[in-house]
CSV table of C-alpha atoms and ligand atoms in Angstrom, one decimal:
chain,number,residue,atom,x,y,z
A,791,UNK,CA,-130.4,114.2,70.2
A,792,UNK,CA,-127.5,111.7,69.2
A,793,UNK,CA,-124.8,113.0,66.5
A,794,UNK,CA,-125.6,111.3,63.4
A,795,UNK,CA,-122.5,109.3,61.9
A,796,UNK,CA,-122.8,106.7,58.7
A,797,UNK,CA,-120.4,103.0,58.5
A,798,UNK,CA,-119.5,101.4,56.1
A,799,UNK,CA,-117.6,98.9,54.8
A,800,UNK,CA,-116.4,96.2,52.4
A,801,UNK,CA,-115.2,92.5,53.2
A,802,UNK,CA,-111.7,93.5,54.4
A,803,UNK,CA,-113.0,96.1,56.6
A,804,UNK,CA,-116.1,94.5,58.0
A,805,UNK,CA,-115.1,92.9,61.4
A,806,UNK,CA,-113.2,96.5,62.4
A,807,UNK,CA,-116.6,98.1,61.6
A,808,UNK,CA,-118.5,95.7,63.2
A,809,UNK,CA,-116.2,95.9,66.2
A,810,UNK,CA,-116.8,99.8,66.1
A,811,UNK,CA,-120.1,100.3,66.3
A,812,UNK,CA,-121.1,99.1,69.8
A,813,UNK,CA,-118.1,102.1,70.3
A,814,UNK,CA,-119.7,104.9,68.6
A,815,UNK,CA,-123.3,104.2,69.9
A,816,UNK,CA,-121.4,104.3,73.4
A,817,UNK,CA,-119.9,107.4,73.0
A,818,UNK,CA,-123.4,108.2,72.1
A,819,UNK,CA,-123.8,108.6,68.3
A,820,UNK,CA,-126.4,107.4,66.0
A,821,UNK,CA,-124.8,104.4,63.8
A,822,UNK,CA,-126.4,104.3,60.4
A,823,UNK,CA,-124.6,101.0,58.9
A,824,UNK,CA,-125.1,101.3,55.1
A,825,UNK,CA,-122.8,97.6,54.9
A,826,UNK,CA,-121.7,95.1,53.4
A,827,UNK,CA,-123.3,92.8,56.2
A,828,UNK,CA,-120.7,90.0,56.0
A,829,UNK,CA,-117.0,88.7,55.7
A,830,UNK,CA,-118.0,87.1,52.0
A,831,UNK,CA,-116.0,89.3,49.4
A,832,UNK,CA,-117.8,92.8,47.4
A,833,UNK,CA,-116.3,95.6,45.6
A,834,UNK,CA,-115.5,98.6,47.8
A,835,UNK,CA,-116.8,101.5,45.5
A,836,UNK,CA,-120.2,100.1,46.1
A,837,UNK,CA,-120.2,100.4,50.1
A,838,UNK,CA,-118.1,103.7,50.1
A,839,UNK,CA,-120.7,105.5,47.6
A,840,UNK,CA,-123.4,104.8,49.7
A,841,UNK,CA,-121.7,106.7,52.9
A,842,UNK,CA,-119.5,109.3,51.3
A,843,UNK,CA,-122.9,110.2,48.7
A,844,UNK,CA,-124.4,110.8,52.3
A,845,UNK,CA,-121.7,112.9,53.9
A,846,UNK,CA,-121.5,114.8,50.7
A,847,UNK,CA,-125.3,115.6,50.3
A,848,UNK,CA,-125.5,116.5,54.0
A,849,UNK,CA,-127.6,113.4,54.7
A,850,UNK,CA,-124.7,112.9,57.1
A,851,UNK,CA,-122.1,115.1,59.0
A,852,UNK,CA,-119.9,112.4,59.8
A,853,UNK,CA,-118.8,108.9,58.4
A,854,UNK,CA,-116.5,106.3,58.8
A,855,UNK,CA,-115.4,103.8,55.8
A,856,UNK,CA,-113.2,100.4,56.1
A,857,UNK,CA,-111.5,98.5,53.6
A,858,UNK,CA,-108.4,96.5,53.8
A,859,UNK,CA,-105.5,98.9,53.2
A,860,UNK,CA,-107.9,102.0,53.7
A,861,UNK,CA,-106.9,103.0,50.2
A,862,UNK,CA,-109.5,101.9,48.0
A,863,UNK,CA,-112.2,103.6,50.0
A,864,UNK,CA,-109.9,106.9,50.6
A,865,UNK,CA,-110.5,106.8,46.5
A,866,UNK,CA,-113.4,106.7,46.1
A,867,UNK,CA,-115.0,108.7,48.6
A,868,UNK,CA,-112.8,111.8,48.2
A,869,UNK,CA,-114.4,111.6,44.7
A,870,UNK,CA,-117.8,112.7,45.8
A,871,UNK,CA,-118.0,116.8,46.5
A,872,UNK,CA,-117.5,118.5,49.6
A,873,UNK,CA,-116.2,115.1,51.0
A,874,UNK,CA,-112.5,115.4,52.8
A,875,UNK,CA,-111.6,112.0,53.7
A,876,UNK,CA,-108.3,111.1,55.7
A,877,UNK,CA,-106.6,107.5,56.0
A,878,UNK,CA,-105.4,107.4,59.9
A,879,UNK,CA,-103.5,104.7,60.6
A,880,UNK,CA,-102.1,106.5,64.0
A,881,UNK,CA,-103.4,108.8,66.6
A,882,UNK,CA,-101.7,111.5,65.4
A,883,UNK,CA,-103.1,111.7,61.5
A,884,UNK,CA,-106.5,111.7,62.9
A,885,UNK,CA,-105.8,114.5,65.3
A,886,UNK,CA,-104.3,116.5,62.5
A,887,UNK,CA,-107.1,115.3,59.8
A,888,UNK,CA,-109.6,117.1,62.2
A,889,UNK,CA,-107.1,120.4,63.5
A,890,UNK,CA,-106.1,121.0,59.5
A,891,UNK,CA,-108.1,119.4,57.2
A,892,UNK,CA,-111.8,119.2,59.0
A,893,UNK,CA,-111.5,115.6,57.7
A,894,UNK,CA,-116.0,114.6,57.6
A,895,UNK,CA,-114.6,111.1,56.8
A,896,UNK,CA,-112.5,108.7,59.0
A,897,UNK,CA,-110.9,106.0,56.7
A,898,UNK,CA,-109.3,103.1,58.4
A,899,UNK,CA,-107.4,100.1,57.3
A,900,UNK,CA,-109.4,96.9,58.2
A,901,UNK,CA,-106.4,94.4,57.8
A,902,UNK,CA,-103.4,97.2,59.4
A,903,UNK,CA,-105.4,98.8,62.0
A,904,UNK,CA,-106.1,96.4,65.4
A,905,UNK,CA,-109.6,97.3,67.3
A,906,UNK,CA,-107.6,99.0,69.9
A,907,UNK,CA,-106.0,101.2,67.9
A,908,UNK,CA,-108.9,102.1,65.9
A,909,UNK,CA,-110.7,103.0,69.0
A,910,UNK,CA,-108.3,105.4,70.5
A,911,UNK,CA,-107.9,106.7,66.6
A,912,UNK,CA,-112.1,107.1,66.2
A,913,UNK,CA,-111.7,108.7,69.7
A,914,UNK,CA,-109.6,111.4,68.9
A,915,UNK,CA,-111.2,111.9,65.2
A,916,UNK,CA,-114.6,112.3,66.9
A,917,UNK,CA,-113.4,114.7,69.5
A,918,UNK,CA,-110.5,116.8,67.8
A,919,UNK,CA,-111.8,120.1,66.7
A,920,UNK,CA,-111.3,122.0,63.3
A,921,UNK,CA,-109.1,124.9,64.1
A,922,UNK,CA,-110.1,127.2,61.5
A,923,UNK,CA,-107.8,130.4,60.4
A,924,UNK,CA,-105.4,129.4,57.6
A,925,UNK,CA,-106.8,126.3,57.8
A,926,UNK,CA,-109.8,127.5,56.4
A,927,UNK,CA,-108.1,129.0,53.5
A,928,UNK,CA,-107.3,126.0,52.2
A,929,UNK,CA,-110.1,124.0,52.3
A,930,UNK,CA,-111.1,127.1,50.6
A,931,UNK,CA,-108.9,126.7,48.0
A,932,UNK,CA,-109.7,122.7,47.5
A,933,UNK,CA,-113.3,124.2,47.2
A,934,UNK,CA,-112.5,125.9,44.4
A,935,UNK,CA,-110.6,123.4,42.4
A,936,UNK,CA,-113.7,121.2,42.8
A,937,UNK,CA,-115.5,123.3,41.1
A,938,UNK,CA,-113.6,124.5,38.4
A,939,UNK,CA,-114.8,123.1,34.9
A,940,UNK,CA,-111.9,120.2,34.2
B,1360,RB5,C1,-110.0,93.7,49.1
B,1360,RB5,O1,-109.2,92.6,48.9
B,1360,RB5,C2,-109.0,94.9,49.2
B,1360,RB5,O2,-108.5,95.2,47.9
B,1360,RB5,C3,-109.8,96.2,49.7
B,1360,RB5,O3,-110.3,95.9,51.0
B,1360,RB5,C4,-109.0,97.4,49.9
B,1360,RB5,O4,-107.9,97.2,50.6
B,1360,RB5,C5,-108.8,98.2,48.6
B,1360,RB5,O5,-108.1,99.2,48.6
């Protein structure tokens, strides 16, 4: 069976995400798009709930949110609990969002990030493994500052 991954977007990030999904489903994943469904302008907190509420709940292992700059979406979805989600604008960040940080959600920058670049950035973020050891300590540790009572 296909790894699971959930899209989604807002008006500045739509075309990239619609660009990217024949590209997941190639390299052989199962694209749940969760929106927005068109260029005409919506308010980013509303597409990146639905996918980072996913990836947070388990629904999901894996998700990939757009907006223009990539910053509004970072925002909000590394709100939701359990979610760890990295802003790659170059190959690099995503090969150390995965190797560090087990990054579950790929942010990209709609209106900074061409399709060529995003695809060699999904690439590595989809096939960069978490290294574990001290890493693990401190995603650890930014477990337990989520749950302490604030
Ligand atoms: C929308 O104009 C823009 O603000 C949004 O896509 C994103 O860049 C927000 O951080």
């Amino acid at each position: 069976m296909s790894e699971k991954i959930i899209i989604a977007a807002d008006h500045g990030g739509y075309t990239l995400k619609e660009a990217l999904k024949p590209f997941l489903a190639q390299m052989g994943f199962a694209v749940t798009d969760v929106g927005t469904a068109s260029d005409r302008a919506v308010d980013y907190p509303d597409f990146g709930e639905k996918a980072a509420g996913a990836v947070s709940t388990g629904l999901f292992p894996l998700g990939i949110l757009i907006c223009g700059s990539g910053v509004g979406m970072s925002i909000v979805a590394n709100r939701f609990p359990g979610v760890r989600a990295a802003l790659c604008l170059d190959e690099e960040t995503a090969r150390l969002s995965r190797m560090h940080n087990n990054a579950n959600i790929l942010v990209l920058a709609g209106r900074k990030t061409d399709p060529e670049t995003a695809f060699r950035i999904v690439r590595i973020w989809l096939t960069t493994p978490f290294e574990g050891g001290r890493h693990q300590r401190r995603l650890d540790k930014i477990r337990e500052i989520e749950l302490k009572p604030k």
